[in-house]
Short mmCIF file of N, CA and C in Angstrom, two decimals:
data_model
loop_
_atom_site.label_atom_id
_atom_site.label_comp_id
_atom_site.label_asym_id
_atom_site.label_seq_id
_atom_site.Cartn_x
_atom_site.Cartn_y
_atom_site.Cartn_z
N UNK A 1 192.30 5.72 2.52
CA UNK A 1 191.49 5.18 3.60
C UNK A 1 191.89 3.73 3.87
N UNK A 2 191.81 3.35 5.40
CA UNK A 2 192.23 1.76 5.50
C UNK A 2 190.88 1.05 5.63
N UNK A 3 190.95 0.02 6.13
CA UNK A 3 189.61 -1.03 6.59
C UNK A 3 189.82 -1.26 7.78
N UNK A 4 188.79 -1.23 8.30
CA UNK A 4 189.40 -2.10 10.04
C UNK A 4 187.80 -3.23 10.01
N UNK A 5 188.44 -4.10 10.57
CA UNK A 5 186.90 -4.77 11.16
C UNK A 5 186.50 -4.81 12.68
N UNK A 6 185.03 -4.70 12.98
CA UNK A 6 185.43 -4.51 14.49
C UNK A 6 184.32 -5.48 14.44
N UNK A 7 183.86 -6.16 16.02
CA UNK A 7 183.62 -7.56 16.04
C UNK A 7 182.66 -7.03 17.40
N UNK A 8 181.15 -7.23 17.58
CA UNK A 8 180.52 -7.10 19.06
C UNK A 8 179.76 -8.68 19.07
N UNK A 9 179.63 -8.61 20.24
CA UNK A 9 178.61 -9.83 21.09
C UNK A 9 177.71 -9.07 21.04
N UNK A 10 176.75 -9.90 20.69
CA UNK A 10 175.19 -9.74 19.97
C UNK A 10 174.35 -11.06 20.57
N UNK A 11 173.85 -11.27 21.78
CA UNK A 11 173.13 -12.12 21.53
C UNK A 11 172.00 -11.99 20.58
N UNK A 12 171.79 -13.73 20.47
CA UNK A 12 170.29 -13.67 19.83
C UNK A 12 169.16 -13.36 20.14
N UNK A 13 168.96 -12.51 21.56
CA UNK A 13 167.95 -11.83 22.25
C UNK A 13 167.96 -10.69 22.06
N UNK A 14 168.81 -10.08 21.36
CA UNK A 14 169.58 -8.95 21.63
C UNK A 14 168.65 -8.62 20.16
N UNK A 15 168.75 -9.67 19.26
CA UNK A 15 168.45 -9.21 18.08
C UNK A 15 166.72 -8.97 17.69
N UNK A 16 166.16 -9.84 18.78
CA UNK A 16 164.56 -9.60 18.61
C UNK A 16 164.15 -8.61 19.75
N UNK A 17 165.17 -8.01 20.33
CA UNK A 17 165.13 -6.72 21.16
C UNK A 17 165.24 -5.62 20.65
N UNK A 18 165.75 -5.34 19.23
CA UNK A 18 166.04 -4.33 18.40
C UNK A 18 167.16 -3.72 18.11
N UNK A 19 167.80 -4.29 18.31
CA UNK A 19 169.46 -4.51 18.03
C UNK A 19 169.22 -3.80 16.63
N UNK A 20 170.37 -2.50 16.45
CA UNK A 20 169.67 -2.02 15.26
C UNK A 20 170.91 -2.89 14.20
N UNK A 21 170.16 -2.43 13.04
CA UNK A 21 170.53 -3.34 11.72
C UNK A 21 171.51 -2.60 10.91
N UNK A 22 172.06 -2.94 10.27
CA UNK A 22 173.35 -2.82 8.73
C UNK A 22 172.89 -1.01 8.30
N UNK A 23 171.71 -0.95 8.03
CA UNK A 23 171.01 0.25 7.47
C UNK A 23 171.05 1.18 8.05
N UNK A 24 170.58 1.06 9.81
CA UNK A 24 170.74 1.79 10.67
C UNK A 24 171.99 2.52 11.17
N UNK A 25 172.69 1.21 11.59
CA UNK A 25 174.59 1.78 11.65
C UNK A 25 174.84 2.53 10.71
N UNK A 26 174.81 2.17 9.39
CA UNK A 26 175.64 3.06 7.85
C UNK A 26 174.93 4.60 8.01
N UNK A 27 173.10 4.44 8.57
CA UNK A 27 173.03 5.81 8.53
C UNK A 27 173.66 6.70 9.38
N UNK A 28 174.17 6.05 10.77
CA UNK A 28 174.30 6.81 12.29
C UNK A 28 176.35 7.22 11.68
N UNK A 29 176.88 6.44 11.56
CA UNK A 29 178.06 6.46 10.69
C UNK A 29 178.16 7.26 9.62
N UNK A 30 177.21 7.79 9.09
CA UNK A 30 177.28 8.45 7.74
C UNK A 30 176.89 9.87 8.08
N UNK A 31 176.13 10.09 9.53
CA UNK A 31 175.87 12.05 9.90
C UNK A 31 177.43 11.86 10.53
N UNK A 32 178.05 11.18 11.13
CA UNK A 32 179.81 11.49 11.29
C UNK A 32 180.24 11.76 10.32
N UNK A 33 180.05 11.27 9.31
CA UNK A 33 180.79 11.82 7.60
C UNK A 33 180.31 13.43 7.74
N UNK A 34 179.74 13.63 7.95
CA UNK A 34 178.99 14.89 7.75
C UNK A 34 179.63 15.81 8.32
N UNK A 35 179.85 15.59 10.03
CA UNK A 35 180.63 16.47 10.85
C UNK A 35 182.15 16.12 10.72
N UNK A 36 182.84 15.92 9.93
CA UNK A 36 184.36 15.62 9.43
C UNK A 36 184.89 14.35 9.59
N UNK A 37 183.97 13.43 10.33
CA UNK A 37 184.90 12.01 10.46
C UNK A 37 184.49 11.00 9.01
N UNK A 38 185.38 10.88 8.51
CA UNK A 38 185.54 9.76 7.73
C UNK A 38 185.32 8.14 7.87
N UNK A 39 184.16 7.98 7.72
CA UNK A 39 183.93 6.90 8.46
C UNK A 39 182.92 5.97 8.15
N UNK A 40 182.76 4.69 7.37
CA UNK A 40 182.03 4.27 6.36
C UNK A 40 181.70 2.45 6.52
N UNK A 41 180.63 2.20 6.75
CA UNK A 41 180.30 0.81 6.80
C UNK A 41 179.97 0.41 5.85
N UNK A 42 180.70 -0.68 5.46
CA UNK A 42 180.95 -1.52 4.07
C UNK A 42 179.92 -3.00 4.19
N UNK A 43 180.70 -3.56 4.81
CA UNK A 43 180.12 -4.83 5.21
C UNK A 43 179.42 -4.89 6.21
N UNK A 44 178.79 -6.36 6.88
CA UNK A 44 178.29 -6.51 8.22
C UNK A 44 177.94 -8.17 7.95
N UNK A 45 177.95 -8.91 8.98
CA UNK A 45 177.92 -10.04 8.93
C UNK A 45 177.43 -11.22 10.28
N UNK A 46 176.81 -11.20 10.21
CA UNK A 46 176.01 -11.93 11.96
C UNK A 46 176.78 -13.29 11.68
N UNK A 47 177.20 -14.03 12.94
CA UNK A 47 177.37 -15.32 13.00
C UNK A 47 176.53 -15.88 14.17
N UNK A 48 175.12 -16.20 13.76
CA UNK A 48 174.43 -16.94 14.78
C UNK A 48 175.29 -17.82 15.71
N UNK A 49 175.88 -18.62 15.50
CA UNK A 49 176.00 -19.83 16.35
C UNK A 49 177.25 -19.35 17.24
N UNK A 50 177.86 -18.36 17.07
CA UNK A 50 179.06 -17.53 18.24
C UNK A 50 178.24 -16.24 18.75
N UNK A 51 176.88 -16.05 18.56
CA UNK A 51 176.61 -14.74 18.52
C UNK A 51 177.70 -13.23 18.80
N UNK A 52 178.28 -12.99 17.31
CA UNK A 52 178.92 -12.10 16.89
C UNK A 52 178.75 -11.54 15.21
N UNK A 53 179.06 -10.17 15.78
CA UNK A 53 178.22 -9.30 14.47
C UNK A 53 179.77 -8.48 13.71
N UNK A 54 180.40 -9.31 12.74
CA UNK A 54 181.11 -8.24 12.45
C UNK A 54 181.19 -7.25 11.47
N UNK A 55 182.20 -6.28 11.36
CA UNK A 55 181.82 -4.98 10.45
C UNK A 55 182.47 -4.89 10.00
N UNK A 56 182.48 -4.38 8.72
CA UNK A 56 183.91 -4.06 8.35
C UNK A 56 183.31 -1.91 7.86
N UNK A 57 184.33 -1.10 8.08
CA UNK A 57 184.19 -0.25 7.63
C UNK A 57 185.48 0.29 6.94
N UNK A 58 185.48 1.49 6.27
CA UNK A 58 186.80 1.94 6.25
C UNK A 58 186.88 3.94 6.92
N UNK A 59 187.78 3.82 7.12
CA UNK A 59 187.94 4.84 7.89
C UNK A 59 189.78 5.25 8.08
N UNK A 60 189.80 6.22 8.85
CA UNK A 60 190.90 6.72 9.16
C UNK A 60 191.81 6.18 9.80
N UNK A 61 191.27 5.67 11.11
CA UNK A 61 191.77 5.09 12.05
C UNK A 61 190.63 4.10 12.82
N UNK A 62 191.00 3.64 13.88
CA UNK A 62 190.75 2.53 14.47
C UNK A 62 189.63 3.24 15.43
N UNK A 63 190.54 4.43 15.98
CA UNK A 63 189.47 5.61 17.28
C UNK A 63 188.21 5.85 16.50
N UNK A 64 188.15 6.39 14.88
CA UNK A 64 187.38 6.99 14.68
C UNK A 64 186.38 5.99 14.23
N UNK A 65 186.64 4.75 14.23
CA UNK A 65 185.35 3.62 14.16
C UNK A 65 185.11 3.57 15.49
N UNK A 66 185.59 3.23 16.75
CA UNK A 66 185.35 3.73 18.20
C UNK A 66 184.69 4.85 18.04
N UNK A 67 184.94 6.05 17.80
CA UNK A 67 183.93 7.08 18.25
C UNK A 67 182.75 6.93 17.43
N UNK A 68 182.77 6.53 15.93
CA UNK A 68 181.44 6.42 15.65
C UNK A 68 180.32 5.02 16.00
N UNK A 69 181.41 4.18 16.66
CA UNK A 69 179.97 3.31 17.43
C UNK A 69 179.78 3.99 18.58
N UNK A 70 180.66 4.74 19.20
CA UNK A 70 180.27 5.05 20.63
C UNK A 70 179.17 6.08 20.38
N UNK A 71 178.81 6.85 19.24
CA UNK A 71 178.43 7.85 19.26
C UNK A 71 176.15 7.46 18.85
N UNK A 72 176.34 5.90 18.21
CA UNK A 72 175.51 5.14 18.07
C UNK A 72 175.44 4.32 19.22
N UNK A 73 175.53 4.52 20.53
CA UNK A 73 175.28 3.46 21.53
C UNK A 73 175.69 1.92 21.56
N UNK A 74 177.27 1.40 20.30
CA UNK A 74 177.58 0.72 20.22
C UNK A 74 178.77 0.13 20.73
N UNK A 75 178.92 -0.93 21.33
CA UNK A 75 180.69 -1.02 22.23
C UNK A 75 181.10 -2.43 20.91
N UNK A 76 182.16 -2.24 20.40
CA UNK A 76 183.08 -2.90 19.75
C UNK A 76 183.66 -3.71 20.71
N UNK A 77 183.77 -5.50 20.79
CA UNK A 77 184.66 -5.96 21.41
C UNK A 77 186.30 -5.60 20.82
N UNK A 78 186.23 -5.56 19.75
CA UNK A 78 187.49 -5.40 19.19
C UNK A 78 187.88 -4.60 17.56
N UNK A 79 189.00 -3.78 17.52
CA UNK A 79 188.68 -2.89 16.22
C UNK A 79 189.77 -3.44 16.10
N UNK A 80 190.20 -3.69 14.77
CA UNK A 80 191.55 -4.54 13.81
C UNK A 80 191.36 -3.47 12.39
N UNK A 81 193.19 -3.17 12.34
CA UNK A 81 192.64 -3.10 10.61
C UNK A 81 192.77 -4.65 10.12
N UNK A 82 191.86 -3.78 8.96
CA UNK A 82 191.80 -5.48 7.94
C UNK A 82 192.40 -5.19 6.52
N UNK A 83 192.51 -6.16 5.62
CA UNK A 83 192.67 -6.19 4.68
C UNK A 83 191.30 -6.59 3.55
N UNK A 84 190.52 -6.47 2.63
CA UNK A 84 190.00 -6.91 2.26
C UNK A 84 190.08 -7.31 0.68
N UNK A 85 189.72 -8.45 0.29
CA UNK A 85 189.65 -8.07 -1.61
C UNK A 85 191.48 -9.11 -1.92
N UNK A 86 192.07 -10.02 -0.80
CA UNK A 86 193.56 -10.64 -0.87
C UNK A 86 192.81 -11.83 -1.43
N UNK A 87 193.29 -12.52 -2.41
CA UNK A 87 193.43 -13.80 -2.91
C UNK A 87 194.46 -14.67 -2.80
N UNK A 88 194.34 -16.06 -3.19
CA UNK A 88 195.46 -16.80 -2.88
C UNK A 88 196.22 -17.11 -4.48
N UNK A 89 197.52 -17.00 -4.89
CA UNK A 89 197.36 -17.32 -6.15
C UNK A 89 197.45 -18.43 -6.68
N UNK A 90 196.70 -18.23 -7.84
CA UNK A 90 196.40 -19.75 -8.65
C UNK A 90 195.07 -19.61 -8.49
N UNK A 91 194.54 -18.88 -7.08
CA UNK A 91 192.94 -19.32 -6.97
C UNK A 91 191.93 -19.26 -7.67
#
């Protein structure tokens, strides 16, 4: 499995509107596990002051984090694989 991170605009209105949460996604992501997509939210991370929410999951591909936000009413500005867990050495 790889990692990708994908990155949405979230205002901060957005979030006392009901913007659903970390718990919510992993569950809506996790009935796709169910019907064959591989597809798993790891992380999540709000940055108030850019309002942006990013994710990290791991999965197959890049589409199949696309289809499982699309399938949760979610639009990804952007899906990247990532790397996670790299150090610098000496660090």
């Amino acid at each position: 499995m790889r990692e990708f991170l994908a990155e949405a605009y979230i205002a901060r209105s957005a979030l006392d509107e009901g913007w659903p949460d970390a718990r919510e996604i992993a569950r809506a992501v996790g009935l796709l596990a169910g019907g064959g997509q591989a597809v798993r939210l790891t992380h999540c991370i709000y940055l108030p002051e850019d309002e942006m929410g990013l994710y990290l999951f791991t999965a197959e591909s890049a589409a199949a984090v696309r289809e499982a936000a699309a399938s949760f009413g979610l639009r990804f500005e952007r899906v990247v694989e990532a790397v996670s867990g790299w150090h610098l050495e000496g660090g």
